[in-house]
Coordinates of C-alpha atoms in Angstrom, one line a residue:
Chain Q
X1 CA 76.7 111.9 54.8
X2 CA 77.0 112.0 58.6
X3 CA 80.2 114.1 58.2
X4 CA 78.7 116.7 56.0
X5 CA 75.6 116.9 58.3
X6 CA 77.9 117.4 61.3
X7 CA 79.9 120.1 59.5
X8 CA 76.6 121.8 58.6
X9 CA 75.4 121.8 62.2
X10 CA 78.6 123.2 63.7
X11 CA 79.2 125.8 61.1
X12 CA 75.7 126.9 60.5
X13 CA 75.4 129.6 63.1
X14 CA 78.7 131.2 61.9
X15 CA 77.3 132.7 58.8
X16 CA 74.6 135.3 58.8
X17 CA 72.1 133.1 57.1
X18 CA 73.1 130.4 59.5
X19 CA 72.4 132.6 62.5
X20 CA 69.0 133.5 61.1
X21 CA 68.1 129.9 60.3
X22 CA 69.4 128.8 63.7
X23 CA 67.2 131.3 65.5
X24 CA 64.3 130.4 63.4
X25 CA 64.6 126.8 64.7
X26 CA 63.7 128.3 68.1
X27 CA 60.8 130.3 66.7
X28 CA 62.8 133.6 66.7
X29 CA 62.7 135.9 63.7
X30 CA 66.0 137.6 63.2
X31 CA 65.5 138.3 59.5
X32 CA 66.1 142.0 60.0
X33 CA 69.8 141.2 60.0
X34 CA 69.5 140.8 56.2
X35 CA 68.8 144.5 55.9
X36 CA 72.2 146.2 55.9
X37 CA 70.7 149.4 57.2
X38 CA 69.1 147.8 60.3
X39 CA 72.0 145.4 60.9
X40 CA 74.6 148.1 60.9
X41 CA 72.4 150.3 63.1
X42 CA 72.0 147.4 65.6
X43 CA 75.7 146.5 65.6
X44 CA 76.6 150.2 66.0
X45 CA 74.2 150.2 69.0
X46 CA 76.2 147.4 70.7
X47 CA 79.4 149.4 70.1
X48 CA 77.9 152.6 71.3
X49 CA 76.7 151.0 74.6
X50 CA 80.2 149.5 75.2
X51 CA 81.9 152.9 74.5
X52 CA 79.3 154.6 76.7
X53 CA 80.1 152.2 79.6
X54 CA 83.9 152.4 79.0
X55 CA 83.8 156.3 79.2
X56 CA 81.2 156.6 82.0
X57 CA 82.9 154.2 84.5
X58 CA 86.2 156.1 84.8
X59 CA 84.3 159.4 85.0
X60 CA 82.2 158.1 87.8
X61 CA 85.2 156.7 89.7
X62 CA 87.2 160.0 89.4
X63 CA 84.1 162.0 90.4
X64 CA 83.4 159.6 93.3
X65 CA 86.9 160.0 94.8
X66 CA 86.7 163.8 94.5
X67 CA 83.3 163.9 96.1
X68 CA 84.3 161.5 98.9
X69 CA 87.3 163.7 99.7
X70 CA 84.9 166.7 99.9
X71 CA 82.3 164.8 102.0
X72 CA 84.9 163.8 104.6
X73 CA 86.5 167.2 104.7
X74 CA 86.6 169.1 108.0
X75 CA 85.5 172.4 106.3
X76 CA 81.8 172.7 105.9
X77 CA 82.4 174.9 102.8
X78 CA 83.5 171.7 101.1
X79 CA 81.3 169.1 102.8
X80 CA 78.0 170.8 102.6
X81 CA 77.8 171.4 98.8
X82 CA 79.1 167.8 98.3
X83 CA 76.4 166.5 100.6
X84 CA 73.7 168.6 98.8
X85 CA 74.9 167.3 95.5
X86 CA 75.0 163.6 96.6
X87 CA 71.5 163.7 98.2
X88 CA 70.0 165.6 95.2
X89 CA 71.5 163.1 92.8
X90 CA 70.6 160.0 94.8
X91 CA 67.0 161.1 95.4
X92 CA 65.9 162.2 91.9
X93 CA 65.5 160.0 88.8
X94 CA 68.4 159.9 86.4
X95 CA 66.1 160.4 83.5
X96 CA 64.8 163.7 85.0
X97 CA 68.4 164.8 85.6
X98 CA 69.3 164.0 82.0
X99 CA 66.3 165.9 80.7
X100 CA 67.2 168.9 83.0
X101 CA 70.7 168.8 81.8
X102 CA 70.1 168.2 78.1
X103 CA 67.0 170.3 77.6
X104 CA 67.7 172.9 80.3
X105 CA 71.4 173.4 80.9
X106 CA 72.3 172.6 77.3
X107 CA 69.8 175.1 76.0
X108 CA 71.2 177.8 78.3
X109 CA 74.7 177.0 77.1
X110 CA 73.5 177.2 73.5
X111 CA 71.8 180.5 74.1
X112 CA 74.9 181.9 75.8
X113 CA 77.2 180.8 72.9
X114 CA 74.8 182.1 70.3
X115 CA 73.1 179.1 68.6
X116 CA 73.0 175.4 69.0
X117 CA 75.6 175.1 66.2
X118 CA 78.3 176.6 68.4
X119 CA 77.5 174.4 71.4
X120 CA 80.3 171.8 71.6
X121 CA 78.2 169.5 73.9
X122 CA 76.0 166.9 72.4
X123 CA 73.6 164.3 73.8
X124 CA 76.5 161.7 74.3
X125 CA 78.4 164.2 76.5
X126 CA 75.3 164.9 78.7
X127 CA 74.6 161.2 79.1
X128 CA 78.2 160.5 80.2
X129 CA 78.1 163.5 82.6
X130 CA 74.7 162.8 84.2
X131 CA 75.2 159.0 84.5
X132 CA 78.8 159.4 85.5
X133 CA 78.0 162.0 88.2
X134 CA 75.1 159.8 89.4
X135 CA 77.5 156.9 89.8
X136 CA 80.0 159.3 91.4
X137 CA 77.5 160.2 94.1
X138 CA 77.0 156.5 94.9
X139 CA 80.7 155.8 94.9
X140 CA 81.3 158.8 97.1
X141 CA 78.9 157.4 99.7
X142 CA 80.5 154.0 99.6
X143 CA 84.0 155.5 99.9
X144 CA 82.9 157.8 102.7
X145 CA 81.6 154.7 104.6
X146 CA 84.9 153.0 103.8
X147 CA 87.0 156.0 105.0
X148 CA 85.0 156.1 108.2
X149 CA 85.5 152.4 108.7
X150 CA 89.3 152.9 108.6
X151 CA 90.4 152.2 112.2
X152 CA 91.4 155.4 114.1
X153 CA 94.6 153.9 115.2
X154 CA 95.8 153.8 111.6
X155 CA 95.1 157.5 111.2
X156 CA 96.9 158.2 114.5
X157 CA 99.8 156.1 113.4
X158 CA 100.1 158.0 110.1
X159 CA 99.8 161.4 111.9
X160 CA 102.6 160.4 114.3
X161 CA 104.7 159.6 111.3
X162 CA 104.3 163.2 110.2
X163 CA 101.6 162.7 107.5
X164 CA 99.4 165.7 106.7
X165 CA 95.6 165.6 106.3
X166 CA 95.8 165.2 102.5
X167 CA 98.7 162.7 102.7
X168 CA 96.7 160.6 105.1
X169 CA 93.8 160.6 102.7
X170 CA 96.0 159.7 99.8
X171 CA 98.2 157.0 101.3
X172 CA 96.2 155.6 104.2
X173 CA 92.5 156.3 104.1
X174 CA 91.8 155.9 100.3
X175 CA 93.7 152.6 99.8
X176 CA 91.9 151.1 102.8
X177 CA 88.5 152.7 101.9
X178 CA 88.8 151.4 98.4
X179 CA 89.2 147.9 99.6
X180 CA 86.4 148.2 102.1
X181 CA 84.1 149.8 99.5
X182 CA 85.0 147.5 96.7
X183 CA 81.8 145.3 96.8
X184 CA 79.6 148.5 96.9
X185 CA 81.5 150.1 94.1
X186 CA 81.1 147.1 91.8
X187 CA 77.4 147.1 92.7
X188 CA 77.3 150.8 91.6
X189 CA 79.1 149.9 88.3
X190 CA 76.5 147.3 87.5
X191 CA 73.9 150.1 88.1
X192 CA 75.8 152.4 85.8
X193 CA 75.7 149.8 83.1
X194 CA 72.0 149.6 83.4
X195 CA 71.6 153.3 83.6
X196 CA 73.3 153.9 80.2
X197 CA 70.0 152.8 78.6
X198 CA 68.5 156.2 79.5
X199 CA 70.7 157.5 76.6
X200 CA 67.9 156.2 74.3
X201 CA 65.7 159.0 75.7
X202 CA 67.9 161.7 74.2
X203 CA 68.4 159.7 70.9
X204 CA 72.0 158.5 71.5
X205 CA 72.1 155.5 69.2
X206 CA 73.0 152.9 71.9
X207 CA 71.6 149.4 71.8
X208 CA 68.3 150.1 73.4
X209 CA 67.6 153.0 71.0
X210 CA 68.7 150.9 68.0
X211 CA 66.4 148.1 69.2
X212 CA 63.5 150.4 69.6
X213 CA 64.1 151.8 66.1
X214 CA 64.0 148.2 64.7
X215 CA 61.1 146.8 66.6
X216 CA 58.9 149.8 65.8
X217 CA 59.4 148.8 62.1
X218 CA 59.1 145.1 62.6
X219 CA 57.1 143.2 65.2
X220 CA 60.1 141.4 66.8
X221 CA 60.1 142.8 70.4
X222 CA 60.7 139.5 72.1
X223 CA 63.6 138.6 69.8
X224 CA 65.5 141.8 70.4
X225 CA 64.5 141.8 74.1
X226 CA 66.1 138.4 74.6
X227 CA 69.4 139.7 73.0
X228 CA 69.3 142.9 75.1
X229 CA 68.8 141.0 78.3
X230 CA 71.6 138.5 77.5
X231 CA 73.9 141.4 76.4
X232 CA 73.4 143.3 79.7
X233 CA 73.5 140.1 81.8
X234 CA 76.9 139.2 80.1
X235 CA 78.4 142.7 80.8
X236 CA 77.2 142.7 84.4
X237 CA 78.3 139.1 85.0
X238 CA 81.8 140.0 83.7
X239 CA 81.9 143.1 85.8
X240 CA 80.9 141.3 89.0
X241 CA 83.5 138.6 88.2
X242 CA 86.2 141.3 88.0
X243 CA 84.8 142.7 91.3
X244 CA 85.2 139.3 93.0
X245 CA 88.7 138.8 91.6
X246 CA 89.8 142.3 92.8
X247 CA 88.3 141.7 96.2
X248 CA 90.3 138.5 96.6
X249 CA 93.5 140.1 95.3
X250 CA 93.2 143.2 97.4
X251 CA 92.0 141.5 100.5
X252 CA 93.5 143.1 103.6
X253 CA 95.2 140.5 105.9
X254 CA 93.6 140.7 109.3
X255 CA 90.2 142.1 108.0
X256 CA 87.2 140.2 106.9
X257 CA 85.8 136.7 107.7
X258 CA 89.2 134.9 107.2
X259 CA 90.8 137.3 109.7
X260 CA 88.1 136.6 112.3
X261 CA 88.7 132.9 112.1
X262 CA 85.1 132.3 110.9
Chain D
X1 CA 83.1 134.3 118.8
X2 CA 85.2 136.6 121.0
X3 CA 87.0 137.8 117.9
X4 CA 83.7 138.8 116.4
X5 CA 82.6 140.7 119.5
X6 CA 85.9 142.6 119.7
X7 CA 85.7 143.5 116.0
X8 CA 82.2 144.8 116.5
X9 CA 83.2 146.8 119.5
X10 CA 86.0 148.6 117.7
X11 CA 84.0 149.5 114.7
X12 CA 83.3 153.2 114.7
X13 CA 79.7 154.4 114.9
X14 CA 78.3 155.3 111.5
X15 CA 77.9 159.1 111.6
X16 CA 74.5 160.4 110.6
X17 CA 74.9 162.6 107.4
X18 CA 73.6 166.1 107.8
X19 CA 70.0 166.6 106.7
X20 CA 69.9 168.5 103.4
X21 CA 66.1 168.9 103.2
X22 CA 66.2 172.4 104.7
X23 CA 69.0 173.9 102.6
X24 CA 67.4 172.4 99.4
X25 CA 64.0 173.9 100.4
X26 CA 65.7 177.3 101.0
X27 CA 67.5 177.2 97.6
X28 CA 64.3 176.3 95.8
X29 CA 62.4 179.1 97.6
X30 CA 65.0 181.7 96.7
X31 CA 65.3 180.6 93.0
X32 CA 61.5 180.4 92.7
X33 CA 61.0 183.8 94.2
X34 CA 63.6 185.4 91.9
X35 CA 62.1 183.7 88.9
X36 CA 58.5 184.7 89.7
X37 CA 59.7 188.3 90.2
X38 CA 61.6 188.4 86.9
X39 CA 59.3 186.3 84.7
X40 CA 55.7 186.6 86.1
X41 CA 54.2 185.4 82.8
X42 CA 56.0 182.1 82.9
X43 CA 55.2 181.7 86.5
X44 CA 51.5 182.1 85.7
X45 CA 51.8 179.5 83.0
X46 CA 53.3 177.1 85.5
X47 CA 50.4 177.8 87.8
X48 CA 48.0 177.0 84.8
X49 CA 49.8 173.7 84.2
X50 CA 50.0 172.7 87.8
X51 CA 46.8 170.5 87.9
X52 CA 48.1 168.6 84.9
X53 CA 51.5 168.2 86.5
X54 CA 49.9 167.1 89.8
X55 CA 47.8 164.5 88.0
X56 CA 51.0 163.2 86.4
X57 CA 52.7 163.0 89.8
X58 CA 49.8 161.0 91.2
X59 CA 50.4 158.5 88.4
X60 CA 54.1 158.2 89.5
X61 CA 52.9 157.5 93.1
X62 CA 50.3 155.0 91.8
X63 CA 52.8 153.2 89.5
X64 CA 55.6 153.0 92.2
X65 CA 53.3 151.9 95.0
X66 CA 51.6 149.2 92.8
X67 CA 55.0 148.0 91.5
X68 CA 56.6 147.7 94.9
X69 CA 53.5 145.9 96.3
X70 CA 53.4 143.4 93.4
X71 CA 57.2 143.0 93.5
X72 CA 57.2 142.4 97.2
X73 CA 54.6 139.6 96.9
X74 CA 56.4 137.8 94.1
X75 CA 59.9 138.5 95.6
X76 CA 59.0 137.0 98.9
X77 CA 57.8 133.8 97.2
X78 CA 61.0 133.8 95.0
X79 CA 63.2 134.3 98.0
X80 CA 61.7 131.3 99.8
X81 CA 62.0 129.3 96.7
X82 CA 65.7 130.2 96.3
X83 CA 66.3 128.5 99.7
X84 CA 64.2 125.4 98.8
X85 CA 65.8 122.1 99.2
X86 CA 64.2 121.0 95.9
X87 CA 66.5 121.7 92.9
X88 CA 63.4 121.9 90.7
X89 CA 62.1 124.9 92.7
X90 CA 65.5 126.4 93.6
X91 CA 67.2 126.6 90.2
X92 CA 64.4 128.5 88.2
X93 CA 64.1 131.0 91.1
X94 CA 67.9 131.6 91.1
X95 CA 67.9 132.0 87.3
X96 CA 65.0 134.5 87.4
X97 CA 66.7 136.6 90.1
X98 CA 70.1 136.6 88.3
X99 CA 68.6 137.7 85.0
X100 CA 66.2 140.4 86.2
X101 CA 68.5 141.8 88.9
X102 CA 71.0 142.7 86.1
X103 CA 68.4 143.9 83.6
X104 CA 68.0 147.6 83.0
X105 CA 64.6 148.9 84.2
X106 CA 64.0 150.8 81.0
X107 CA 64.5 147.6 78.9
X108 CA 62.0 145.8 81.1
X109 CA 59.4 148.6 80.8
X110 CA 59.8 148.6 77.0
X111 CA 59.5 144.8 77.0
X112 CA 56.2 144.8 79.0
X113 CA 54.8 147.7 77.0
X114 CA 55.3 146.1 73.7
X115 CA 55.1 142.4 74.5
X116 CA 52.0 142.4 76.7
X117 CA 48.6 142.6 75.0
X118 CA 46.4 145.7 75.3
X119 CA 43.6 143.7 76.8
X120 CA 43.3 140.3 78.5
X121 CA 40.4 137.9 77.8
X122 CA 39.3 136.3 81.1
X123 CA 36.4 134.0 80.3
X124 CA 34.1 136.0 78.1
X125 CA 35.3 139.4 79.5
X126 CA 37.9 141.6 77.9
X127 CA 39.8 143.4 80.6
X128 CA 41.8 146.4 79.3
X129 CA 45.5 146.3 80.1
X130 CA 46.5 150.0 80.0
X131 CA 50.1 151.2 79.5
X132 CA 50.5 152.4 83.1
X133 CA 49.7 148.9 84.3
X134 CA 52.3 147.5 81.9
X135 CA 54.8 149.9 83.4
X136 CA 53.8 148.6 86.9
X137 CA 54.7 145.0 85.7
X138 CA 57.9 146.3 84.1
X139 CA 59.0 147.8 87.4
X140 CA 57.7 144.9 89.5
X141 CA 59.9 142.4 87.7
X142 CA 63.3 143.9 88.8
X143 CA 61.7 144.8 92.2
X144 CA 60.8 141.2 92.8
X145 CA 64.3 140.0 91.8
X146 CA 65.8 142.4 94.3
X147 CA 63.3 141.6 97.0
X148 CA 64.0 137.9 96.5
X149 CA 67.6 138.6 97.4
X150 CA 66.7 140.8 100.3
X151 CA 64.3 138.1 101.6
X152 CA 66.9 135.4 101.1
X153 CA 69.5 137.4 103.0
X154 CA 67.1 138.1 105.8
X155 CA 66.1 134.5 106.1
X156 CA 69.8 133.4 106.1
X157 CA 70.7 136.0 108.7
X158 CA 68.5 134.2 111.3
X159 CA 70.5 131.7 113.3
X160 CA 70.0 128.1 112.3
X161 CA 69.4 127.2 115.9
X162 CA 66.0 128.9 115.7
X163 CA 64.9 126.5 112.9
X164 CA 66.0 123.6 115.0
X165 CA 64.3 125.0 118.2
X166 CA 61.1 125.5 116.2
X167 CA 61.3 122.0 114.8
X168 CA 61.7 120.5 118.2
X169 CA 58.6 122.4 119.3
X170 CA 56.7 120.6 116.5
X171 CA 56.6 123.4 113.9
X172 CA 56.8 122.3 110.3
X173 CA 59.2 124.0 107.9
X174 CA 56.6 126.4 106.5
X175 CA 55.2 127.1 109.9
X176 CA 58.6 128.0 111.2
X177 CA 59.1 130.3 108.3
X178 CA 55.7 132.0 108.8
X179 CA 55.8 132.4 112.6
X180 CA 59.4 132.5 113.6
X181 CA 61.8 133.5 110.7
X182 CA 59.8 135.9 108.6
X183 CA 58.7 138.2 111.5
X184 CA 62.3 138.7 112.5
X185 CA 63.6 138.9 108.9
X186 CA 61.1 141.5 107.8
X187 CA 62.3 143.9 110.5
X188 CA 65.9 143.4 109.4
X189 CA 65.2 143.9 105.7
X190 CA 63.1 147.0 106.1
X191 CA 65.9 149.5 105.3
X192 CA 66.9 147.5 102.1
X193 CA 63.2 147.3 101.1
X194 CA 62.8 151.1 101.5
X195 CA 65.9 151.8 99.5
X196 CA 64.4 149.7 96.7
X197 CA 61.1 151.5 97.1
X198 CA 62.9 154.9 96.5
X199 CA 64.6 153.4 93.5
X200 CA 61.4 152.1 92.0
X201 CA 59.7 155.5 92.7
X202 CA 62.5 157.1 90.6
X203 CA 62.1 154.4 88.0
X204 CA 58.5 155.4 87.5
X205 CA 59.8 158.4 85.5
X206 CA 60.9 155.9 82.8
X207 CA 57.3 155.2 82.1
X208 CA 57.2 158.6 80.4
X209 CA 59.3 157.1 77.6
X210 CA 56.5 154.6 76.7
X211 CA 53.8 157.3 76.7
X212 CA 52.4 156.9 80.2
X213 CA 51.0 160.3 81.3
X214 CA 53.2 160.7 84.4
X215 CA 55.0 163.8 85.8
X216 CA 57.9 163.9 83.3
X217 CA 55.5 163.4 80.4
X218 CA 53.2 166.1 81.7
X219 CA 56.2 168.4 82.0
X220 CA 57.1 167.7 78.3
X221 CA 53.5 168.5 77.3
X222 CA 53.7 171.8 79.2
X223 CA 57.0 172.8 77.8
X224 CA 56.0 172.0 74.1
X225 CA 52.7 174.0 74.7
X226 CA 54.2 177.0 76.3
X227 CA 57.5 177.2 74.2
X228 CA 59.5 179.5 76.4
X229 CA 63.1 178.7 77.4
X230 CA 62.8 179.8 81.0
X231 CA 59.4 178.0 81.4
X232 CA 61.0 174.7 80.1
X233 CA 63.8 175.0 82.6
X234 CA 61.4 175.8 85.4
X235 CA 59.0 173.0 84.6
X236 CA 61.8 170.4 84.5
X237 CA 63.3 171.7 87.7
X238 CA 59.8 171.4 89.3
X239 CA 59.8 167.7 88.3
X240 CA 63.3 167.3 89.9
X241 CA 62.1 168.9 93.1
X242 CA 58.9 166.9 93.2
X243 CA 60.8 163.6 93.0
X244 CA 63.2 164.8 95.6
X245 CA 60.3 165.7 97.9
X246 CA 59.0 162.1 97.3
X247 CA 62.2 160.2 97.7
X248 CA 64.3 162.1 100.2
X249 CA 62.1 161.5 103.2
X250 CA 62.1 157.8 102.4
X251 CA 65.9 157.8 102.3
X252 CA 66.2 159.8 105.6
X253 CA 63.9 157.3 107.3
X254 CA 66.0 154.5 105.9
X255 CA 69.1 156.0 107.4
X256 CA 67.4 156.3 110.7
X257 CA 66.2 152.7 110.6
X258 CA 69.6 151.5 109.5
X259 CA 71.1 153.2 112.6
X260 CA 68.6 151.7 114.9
X261 CA 69.1 148.2 113.5
X262 CA 72.9 148.5 113.3
X263 CA 74.8 146.0 115.4

């Protein structure tokens, strides 16, 4: 008797009915999971959010490095447009940028190509572009601060070894700047994860959008909200752990608190 | 100690980024002039809609200012609680901050919009709880979590010796906090607070998604009513410029303060 009860308790949440019954025990109604349509849409939402994050983060990092290179360039022809872009991106809401891109730019492209059917860019593309470039602007500022924190003596040493401007950027400044900017960059990545929720505004079926679809049909906002918050907390907790791990691994000897003997 | 001083002395000064307000204003003026010359009809439509847009923007200012005020109040209390020596006070505060600092603003706005009642009964009175106020709460929650961290950092950045000195002068813990620590901490956390203000101001655009009549919502109204491609683009660009005009001065001031407070 006790054995079967124990087996029941431990195995209960592993089946769908078990999960629903388990949640019900806490006063949470997850019975929508029984509807295949809603369940599949919801699970697809989780997958889409993860794909969105996985695609946007590399885009933002690549864009950030490129922009940081432009920002620190001697030529004003490179640095001024980069500075304009960074300030415009940082001081306007991402949602407004997304609307401008998706309803404005996308419409112009459609018109130019002769019909929306010929336009290869969809809502997903614009979300990745806008959120990715938003992240890139923040990465670029972090990297710029990092590049400027690289001691001048290192730059001079590299120059005396015959390194050119680009070589110094590639082999001296960027590796050092990346280490210095690492905490800020991971902070930005957490922000990017949170920003992917704006995709719901242009009907990309990520998890926020799927949840909205479900809770407008059923009155279960609190239930889905708890899952949403836990889901995003888990991703961001994992991201910040990776950040701490990288910081420890890439710590530059002689820099930081340990180097100061604190 | 010497090591710290040497390190601080060799750090290069943070260069002040070029101001971009003027080039942006110039670009906007040129594009707007060209557009008015080429499409006078759409420009007139934009003029017609401008009171509606302005009203929407006033809502953004109202939402963001209320959210940051409410968030600051709650955040300061949470920040102090995070440093409390009582576990019973400290742990819930830390949990709250961890959860809501990592939560997307949009999710929180949806949460408050759908989960909060449309009116609150206080005694026999039914006080309406409109959607814009729910958006304020939705933005105040993450703001309070961030402010708690800013406040905690500021309090911890004040040397411990000051606590001890105040204690030896007969100040209690709360009195020391009120009269010695907070006045210094507030000055130091001003740039971080302003950064947050700018981010909450931008977050107020998210309220359009739950049907609050703010600027982006007003722009959508205008674009669906007028139904012209160039008008749609112009009206959304106007929204972009309006937010830039609101947030850019804040971030410039923040940079200036950061430079002044830099070690």
